[in-house]
PDB file of C-alpha atoms in Angstrom:
ATOM      1  CA  UNK A1160       0.000   0.000   0.000  1.00 51.00           C
ATOM      2  CA  UNK A1161       1.895   3.023  -1.165  1.00 52.00           C
ATOM      3  CA  UNK A1162       2.358   5.350   1.712  1.00 53.00           C
ATOM      4  CA  UNK A1163       2.600   8.385  -0.478  1.00 54.00           C
ATOM      5  CA  UNK A1164      -0.986   9.404  -0.983  1.00 53.00           C
ATOM      6  CA  UNK A1165      -0.918  11.826  -3.856  1.00 55.00           C
ATOM      7  CA  UNK A1166      -4.545  12.825  -3.666  1.00 57.00           C
ATOM      8  CA  UNK A1167      -5.309  16.045  -5.468  1.00 58.00           C
ATOM      9  CA  UNK A1168      -5.384  17.776  -2.106  1.00 64.00           C
ATOM     10  CA  UNK A1169      -1.775  17.783  -1.193  1.00 71.00           C
ATOM     11  CA  UNK A1170       0.006  17.889  -4.527  1.00 72.00           C
ATOM     12  CA  UNK A1171       2.766  20.387  -3.984  1.00 73.00           C
ATOM     13  CA  UNK A1172       3.232  22.829  -6.891  1.00 71.00           C
ATOM     14  CA  UNK A1173       6.503  24.680  -7.234  1.00 76.00           C
ATOM     15  CA  UNK A1174       4.581  27.879  -7.842  1.00 75.00           C
ATOM     16  CA  UNK A1175       0.846  28.307  -7.310  1.00 69.00           C
ATOM     17  CA  UNK A1176      -1.032  27.739 -10.601  1.00 68.00           C
ATOM     18  CA  UNK A1177      -1.949  31.093 -12.121  1.00 66.00           C
ATOM     19  CA  UNK A1178      -5.636  30.455 -11.689  1.00 65.00           C
ATOM     20  CA  UNK A1179      -7.284  33.449 -13.164  1.00 62.00           C
ATOM     21  CA  UNK A1180      -9.348  34.823 -10.315  1.00 63.00           C
ATOM     22  CA  UNK A1181     -11.975  36.330 -12.554  1.00 66.00           C
ATOM     23  CA  UNK A1182     -10.566  39.827 -13.091  1.00 73.00           C
ATOM     24  CA  UNK A1183     -13.320  42.384 -13.356  1.00 79.00           C
ATOM     25  CA  UNK A1184     -14.136  42.792 -17.070  1.00 82.00           C
ATOM     26  CA  UNK A1185     -14.509  46.398 -18.139  1.00 84.00           C
ATOM     27  CA  UNK A1186     -15.731  48.122 -21.253  1.00 85.00           C
ATOM     28  CA  UNK A1187     -12.566  49.327 -22.958  1.00 84.00           C
ATOM     29  CA  UNK A1188     -14.476  52.033 -24.800  1.00 85.00           C
ATOM     30  CA  UNK A1189     -15.864  53.633 -21.669  1.00 85.00           C
ATOM     31  CA  UNK A1190     -12.527  53.339 -19.849  1.00 86.00           C
ATOM     32  CA  UNK A1191     -10.483  54.813 -22.720  1.00 86.00           C
ATOM     33  CA  UNK A1192     -13.158  57.362 -23.603  1.00 87.00           C
ATOM     34  CA  UNK A1193     -13.476  56.158 -27.203  1.00 87.00           C
ATOM     35  CA  UNK A1194     -16.616  57.634 -28.717  1.00 90.00           C
ATOM     36  CA  UNK A1195     -16.517  56.427 -32.318  1.00 92.00           C
ATOM     37  CA  UNK A1196     -15.553  53.018 -33.688  1.00 92.00           C
ATOM     38  CA  UNK A1197     -14.149  53.378 -37.175  1.00 93.00           C
ATOM     39  CA  UNK A1198     -15.399  50.676 -39.547  1.00 94.00           C
ATOM     40  CA  UNK A1199     -12.366  51.219 -41.814  1.00 93.00           C
ATOM     41  CA  UNK A1200      -9.893  50.168 -39.117  1.00 91.00           C
ATOM     42  CA  UNK A1201      -9.931  46.388 -39.733  1.00 90.00           C
ATOM     43  CA  UNK A1202      -6.957  45.593 -37.497  1.00 90.00           C
ATOM     44  CA  UNK A1203      -8.735  47.090 -34.491  1.00 92.00           C
ATOM     45  CA  UNK A1204     -12.006  45.327 -35.276  1.00 92.00           C
ATOM     46  CA  UNK A1205     -10.353  41.898 -35.455  1.00 91.00           C
ATOM     47  CA  UNK A1206     -10.010  42.079 -31.648  1.00 90.00           C
ATOM     48  CA  UNK A1207     -13.807  41.668 -31.415  1.00 92.00           C
ATOM     49  CA  UNK A1208     -14.043  38.774 -33.859  1.00 92.00           C
ATOM     50  CA  UNK A1209     -13.074  35.120 -33.320  1.00 90.00           C
ATOM     51  CA  UNK A1210     -11.004  32.949 -35.653  1.00 90.00           C
ATOM     52  CA  UNK A1211     -13.945  32.256 -37.933  1.00 91.00           C
ATOM     53  CA  UNK A1212     -14.641  35.966 -38.301  1.00 90.00           C
ATOM     54  CA  UNK A1213     -17.730  35.837 -36.114  1.00 92.00           C
ATOM     55  CA  UNK A1214     -18.530  38.569 -33.586  1.00 93.00           C
ATOM     56  CA  UNK A1215     -17.471  37.797 -30.017  1.00 93.00           C
ATOM     57  CA  UNK A1216     -20.210  37.958 -27.358  1.00 94.00           C
ATOM     58  CA  UNK A1217     -20.173  40.639 -24.698  1.00 92.00           C
ATOM     59  CA  UNK A1218     -19.478  38.175 -21.894  1.00 90.00           C
ATOM     60  CA  UNK A1219     -16.065  37.467 -23.435  1.00 90.00           C
ATOM     61  CA  UNK A1220     -15.079  40.963 -24.484  1.00 89.00           C
ATOM     62  CA  UNK A1221     -16.783  42.705 -21.594  1.00 90.00           C
ATOM     63  CA  UNK A1222     -17.980  45.625 -23.690  1.00 91.00           C
ATOM     64  CA  UNK A1223     -21.105  47.513 -22.666  1.00 92.00           C
ATOM     65  CA  UNK A1224     -24.329  47.122 -24.642  1.00 93.00           C
ATOM     66  CA  UNK A1225     -24.082  50.532 -26.248  1.00 93.00           C
ATOM     67  CA  UNK A1226     -20.630  49.908 -27.639  1.00 94.00           C
ATOM     68  CA  UNK A1227     -21.298  46.273 -28.519  1.00 94.00           C
ATOM     69  CA  UNK A1228     -23.964  47.546 -30.927  1.00 95.00           C
ATOM     70  CA  UNK A1229     -21.495  50.048 -32.379  1.00 94.00           C
ATOM     71  CA  UNK A1230     -18.869  47.321 -32.754  1.00 94.00           C
ATOM     72  CA  UNK A1231     -21.418  45.053 -34.424  1.00 95.00           C
ATOM     73  CA  UNK A1232     -22.412  47.762 -36.850  1.00 95.00           C
ATOM     74  CA  UNK A1233     -18.787  48.661 -37.626  1.00 95.00           C
ATOM     75  CA  UNK A1234     -17.862  45.007 -38.277  1.00 95.00           C
ATOM     76  CA  UNK A1235     -20.834  44.557 -40.584  1.00 96.00           C
ATOM     77  CA  UNK A1236     -19.869  47.683 -42.521  1.00 95.00           C
ATOM     78  CA  UNK A1237     -16.255  46.490 -42.753  1.00 95.00           C
ATOM     79  CA  UNK A1238     -17.491  43.167 -44.084  1.00 95.00           C
ATOM     80  CA  UNK A1239     -19.608  44.945 -46.691  1.00 95.00           C
ATOM     81  CA  UNK A1240     -16.605  46.789 -48.125  1.00 94.00           C
ATOM     82  CA  UNK A1241     -14.509  43.607 -47.997  1.00 94.00           C
ATOM     83  CA  UNK A1242     -12.084  44.800 -45.329  1.00 94.00           C
ATOM     84  CA  UNK A1243     -13.139  41.871 -43.167  1.00 93.00           C
ATOM     85  CA  UNK A1244     -14.330  38.430 -44.281  1.00 92.00           C
ATOM     86  CA  UNK A1245     -17.848  37.166 -43.574  1.00 93.00           C
ATOM     87  CA  UNK A1246     -16.496  33.712 -42.789  1.00 91.00           C
ATOM     88  CA  UNK A1247     -12.947  32.413 -42.726  1.00 88.00           C
ATOM     89  CA  UNK A1248     -11.003  29.619 -41.079  1.00 84.00           C
ATOM     90  CA  UNK A1249      -7.870  31.220 -39.704  1.00 69.00           C
ATOM     91  CA  UNK A1250      -8.269  34.925 -39.226  1.00 59.00           C
ATOM     92  CA  UNK A1251      -5.689  35.563 -36.495  1.00 59.00           C
TER      93      UNK A1251
ATOM     94  CA  UNK B 454     -29.037  72.062 -43.952  1.00 80.00           C
ATOM     95  CA  UNK B 455     -25.799  70.245 -44.779  1.00 87.00           C
ATOM     96  CA  UNK B 456     -24.909  66.944 -43.158  1.00 92.00           C
ATOM     97  CA  UNK B 457     -21.495  65.293 -43.278  1.00 94.00           C
ATOM     98  CA  UNK B 458     -21.187  62.042 -45.226  1.00 95.00           C
ATOM     99  CA  UNK B 459     -18.421  59.597 -45.999  1.00 94.00           C
ATOM    100  CA  UNK B 460     -18.476  57.234 -48.951  1.00 95.00           C
ATOM    101  CA  UNK B 461     -16.072  54.389 -49.735  1.00 95.00           C
ATOM    102  CA  UNK B 462     -15.813  53.195 -53.348  1.00 94.00           C
ATOM    103  CA  UNK B 463     -14.292  49.960 -54.624  1.00 94.00           C
ATOM    104  CA  UNK B 464     -13.395  50.056 -58.324  1.00 94.00           C
ATOM    105  CA  UNK B 465     -12.615  47.000 -60.389  1.00 93.00           C
ATOM    106  CA  UNK B 466      -8.884  46.255 -60.648  1.00 92.00           C
ATOM    107  CA  UNK B 467      -9.249  45.700 -64.394  1.00 91.00           C
ATOM    108  CA  UNK B 468      -9.151  49.464 -64.941  1.00 86.00           C
ATOM    109  CA  UNK B 469      -6.021  51.341 -65.989  1.00 88.00           C
ATOM    110  CA  UNK B 470      -4.773  53.992 -63.624  1.00 88.00           C
ATOM    111  CA  UNK B 471      -6.102  56.895 -65.683  1.00 89.00           C
ATOM    112  CA  UNK B 472      -9.504  55.222 -65.934  1.00 91.00           C
ATOM    113  CA  UNK B 473      -9.570  55.100 -62.151  1.00 91.00           C
ATOM    114  CA  UNK B 474      -8.640  58.782 -61.927  1.00 92.00           C
ATOM    115  CA  UNK B 475     -11.231  59.617 -64.558  1.00 92.00           C
ATOM    116  CA  UNK B 476     -13.964  57.792 -62.636  1.00 92.00           C
ATOM    117  CA  UNK B 477     -12.999  59.545 -59.410  1.00 92.00           C
ATOM    118  CA  UNK B 478     -12.864  62.913 -61.181  1.00 93.00           C
ATOM    119  CA  UNK B 479     -16.375  62.270 -62.485  1.00 93.00           C
ATOM    120  CA  UNK B 480     -17.741  61.921 -58.937  1.00 92.00           C
ATOM    121  CA  UNK B 481     -15.686  64.810 -57.650  1.00 92.00           C
ATOM    122  CA  UNK B 482     -17.287  66.951 -60.355  1.00 93.00           C
ATOM    123  CA  UNK B 483     -20.737  65.490 -59.630  1.00 92.00           C
ATOM    124  CA  UNK B 484     -20.411  66.467 -55.974  1.00 91.00           C
ATOM    125  CA  UNK B 485     -19.063  69.929 -56.766  1.00 91.00           C
ATOM    126  CA  UNK B 486     -21.822  70.605 -59.297  1.00 91.00           C
ATOM    127  CA  UNK B 487     -24.561  69.721 -56.837  1.00 90.00           C
ATOM    128  CA  UNK B 488     -23.287  72.047 -54.167  1.00 89.00           C
ATOM    129  CA  UNK B 489     -21.484  69.551 -51.953  1.00 91.00           C
ATOM    130  CA  UNK B 490     -18.294  70.523 -50.164  1.00 92.00           C
ATOM    131  CA  UNK B 491     -15.597  67.852 -50.343  1.00 92.00           C
ATOM    132  CA  UNK B 492     -13.912  67.859 -46.940  1.00 91.00           C
ATOM    133  CA  UNK B 493     -11.359  65.150 -47.576  1.00 91.00           C
ATOM    134  CA  UNK B 494     -10.353  62.605 -50.188  1.00 91.00           C
ATOM    135  CA  UNK B 495      -8.253  59.545 -49.640  1.00 91.00           C
ATOM    136  CA  UNK B 496      -6.940  57.101 -52.202  1.00 92.00           C
ATOM    137  CA  UNK B 497      -6.054  53.752 -50.637  1.00 90.00           C
ATOM    138  CA  UNK B 498      -4.976  52.416 -54.036  1.00 89.00           C
ATOM    139  CA  UNK B 499      -5.047  48.752 -54.947  1.00 92.00           C
ATOM    140  CA  UNK B 500      -5.873  46.526 -52.001  1.00 93.00           C
ATOM    141  CA  UNK B 501      -6.571  42.845 -51.523  1.00 93.00           C
ATOM    142  CA  UNK B 502     -10.234  42.068 -50.780  1.00 94.00           C
ATOM    143  CA  UNK B 503     -11.154  39.845 -47.836  1.00 92.00           C
ATOM    144  CA  UNK B 504     -13.370  37.806 -50.156  1.00 94.00           C
ATOM    145  CA  UNK B 505     -13.750  37.824 -53.955  1.00 94.00           C
ATOM    146  CA  UNK B 506     -16.228  40.341 -55.358  1.00 93.00           C
ATOM    147  CA  UNK B 507     -17.393  39.694 -58.926  1.00 93.00           C
ATOM    148  CA  UNK B 508     -14.668  37.013 -59.213  1.00 94.00           C
ATOM    149  CA  UNK B 509     -11.940  39.573 -58.454  1.00 93.00           C
ATOM    150  CA  UNK B 510      -9.633  39.498 -55.449  1.00 94.00           C
ATOM    151  CA  UNK B 511      -8.308  43.059 -55.487  1.00 94.00           C
ATOM    152  CA  UNK B 512      -9.855  46.476 -55.929  1.00 94.00           C
ATOM    153  CA  UNK B 513      -9.056  50.209 -55.983  1.00 94.00           C
ATOM    154  CA  UNK B 514     -10.351  51.752 -52.789  1.00 94.00           C
ATOM    155  CA  UNK B 515     -11.291  55.432 -52.707  1.00 94.00           C
ATOM    156  CA  UNK B 516     -12.765  57.483 -49.902  1.00 93.00           C
ATOM    157  CA  UNK B 517     -14.768  60.715 -50.171  1.00 92.00           C
ATOM    158  CA  UNK B 518     -15.720  62.758 -47.158  1.00 93.00           C
ATOM    159  CA  UNK B 519     -18.126  65.567 -48.000  1.00 94.00           C
ATOM    160  CA  UNK B 520     -20.862  67.823 -46.703  1.00 93.00           C
ATOM    161  CA  UNK B 521     -24.078  67.751 -48.680  1.00 93.00           C
ATOM    162  CA  UNK B 522     -27.829  68.089 -48.499  1.00 92.00           C
ATOM    163  CA  UNK B 523     -29.503  64.822 -47.553  1.00 92.00           C
ATOM    164  CA  UNK B 524     -31.383  64.758 -50.864  1.00 92.00           C
ATOM    165  CA  UNK B 525     -28.124  64.561 -52.824  1.00 92.00           C
ATOM    166  CA  UNK B 526     -27.116  61.170 -51.384  1.00 92.00           C
ATOM    167  CA  UNK B 527     -29.908  59.296 -53.158  1.00 93.00           C
ATOM    168  CA  UNK B 528     -28.889  60.792 -56.510  1.00 92.00           C
ATOM    169  CA  UNK B 529     -25.258  59.987 -55.789  1.00 92.00           C
ATOM    170  CA  UNK B 530     -26.029  56.355 -55.042  1.00 92.00           C
ATOM    171  CA  UNK B 531     -28.016  56.015 -58.266  1.00 94.00           C
ATOM    172  CA  UNK B 532     -24.915  57.225 -60.086  1.00 92.00           C
ATOM    173  CA  UNK B 533     -22.821  54.627 -58.274  1.00 93.00           C
ATOM    174  CA  UNK B 534     -25.247  51.861 -59.155  1.00 93.00           C
ATOM    175  CA  UNK B 535     -25.269  52.894 -62.803  1.00 93.00           C
ATOM    176  CA  UNK B 536     -21.475  52.900 -63.088  1.00 91.00           C
ATOM    177  CA  UNK B 537     -20.107  49.410 -63.828  1.00 91.00           C
ATOM    178  CA  UNK B 538     -16.555  50.423 -62.895  1.00 92.00           C
ATOM    179  CA  UNK B 539     -17.679  50.509 -59.261  1.00 93.00           C
ATOM    180  CA  UNK B 540     -17.928  47.067 -57.720  1.00 93.00           C
ATOM    181  CA  UNK B 541     -19.190  48.202 -54.344  1.00 94.00           C
ATOM    182  CA  UNK B 542     -19.854  51.418 -52.452  1.00 95.00           C
ATOM    183  CA  UNK B 543     -20.869  52.388 -48.932  1.00 95.00           C
ATOM    184  CA  UNK B 544     -22.186  55.816 -47.938  1.00 95.00           C
ATOM    185  CA  UNK B 545     -22.342  56.685 -44.237  1.00 94.00           C
ATOM    186  CA  UNK B 546     -23.780  59.692 -42.446  1.00 94.00           C
ATOM    187  CA  UNK B 547     -21.268  60.927 -39.899  1.00 93.00           C
ATOM    188  CA  UNK B 548     -22.357  62.031 -36.435  1.00 92.00           C
ATOM    189  CA  UNK B 549     -20.397  64.530 -34.401  1.00 91.00           C
ATOM    190  CA  UNK B 550     -18.180  61.889 -32.814  1.00 92.00           C
ATOM    191  CA  UNK B 551     -17.278  60.506 -36.222  1.00 91.00           C
ATOM    192  CA  UNK B 552     -16.469  63.962 -37.574  1.00 91.00           C
ATOM    193  CA  UNK B 553     -14.284  64.671 -34.541  1.00 92.00           C
ATOM    194  CA  UNK B 554     -12.546  61.311 -34.970  1.00 92.00           C
ATOM    195  CA  UNK B 555     -11.743  61.960 -38.636  1.00 92.00           C
ATOM    196  CA  UNK B 556     -10.557  65.454 -37.798  1.00 91.00           C
ATOM    197  CA  UNK B 557      -8.229  64.121 -35.117  1.00 91.00           C
ATOM    198  CA  UNK B 558      -6.906  61.402 -37.402  1.00 90.00           C
ATOM    199  CA  UNK B 559      -6.091  63.909 -40.132  1.00 90.00           C
ATOM    200  CA  UNK B 560      -4.384  66.208 -37.669  1.00 91.00           C
ATOM    201  CA  UNK B 561      -2.209  63.364 -36.333  1.00 90.00           C
ATOM    202  CA  UNK B 562      -1.332  62.218 -39.836  1.00 88.00           C
ATOM    203  CA  UNK B 563      -0.338  65.755 -40.842  1.00 88.00           C
ATOM    204  CA  UNK B 564       1.663  66.155 -37.654  1.00 90.00           C
ATOM    205  CA  UNK B 565       3.463  62.847 -38.204  1.00 89.00           C
ATOM    206  CA  UNK B 566       4.287  63.861 -41.772  1.00 88.00           C
ATOM    207  CA  UNK B 567       5.769  67.098 -40.467  1.00 89.00           C
ATOM    208  CA  UNK B 568       7.896  65.226 -37.963  1.00 89.00           C
ATOM    209  CA  UNK B 569       9.158  62.932 -40.707  1.00 88.00           C
ATOM    210  CA  UNK B 570       9.897  65.944 -42.875  1.00 87.00           C
ATOM    211  CA  UNK B 571      11.861  67.549 -40.030  1.00 86.00           C
ATOM    212  CA  UNK B 572      14.144  64.664 -39.177  1.00 81.00           C
TER     213      UNK B 572
END
């Protein structure tokens, strides 16, 4: 009967695992005082879109409702003038 | 009462350079004739499209920023639709935040150009 009981409880880690205590999400637009989201700036808009080019939900990006609508509208405009794809496989 | 608008044009890459200029000059004249004030023009040149439009993967992008009466925009868009050189266009009404943003961007660009010119 192995004396060393390595139950999950007392596994010693060299350094505590960087468990992400859920850091308070904030709306980057309100914090930085951005008032207008430019639909021509595709590199900035790709931050709000996942690999397939789909819009990220607010719970992941943490943006407020008002600015999520503006982001959505800007991304759809960028897609219309072919600055951003409607669907793709590896955007990043 | 004049509102501020911004329109982005995508012209087919098949065109020669002077055909592109000629098309753009046509709309510049159209705007001037109908009493619109062109605030800013920007030629992005030939760019790759994110997805093929009309079986083409590149296009000449051109940006007009102008002040005009709201009634003019409908006429302008009919002109765009009629012109086959234009693959796609998008006309946006700019609110005060957008106007301020564009103003600031132009000022920074001009400032940066000055700095480059200096050193």
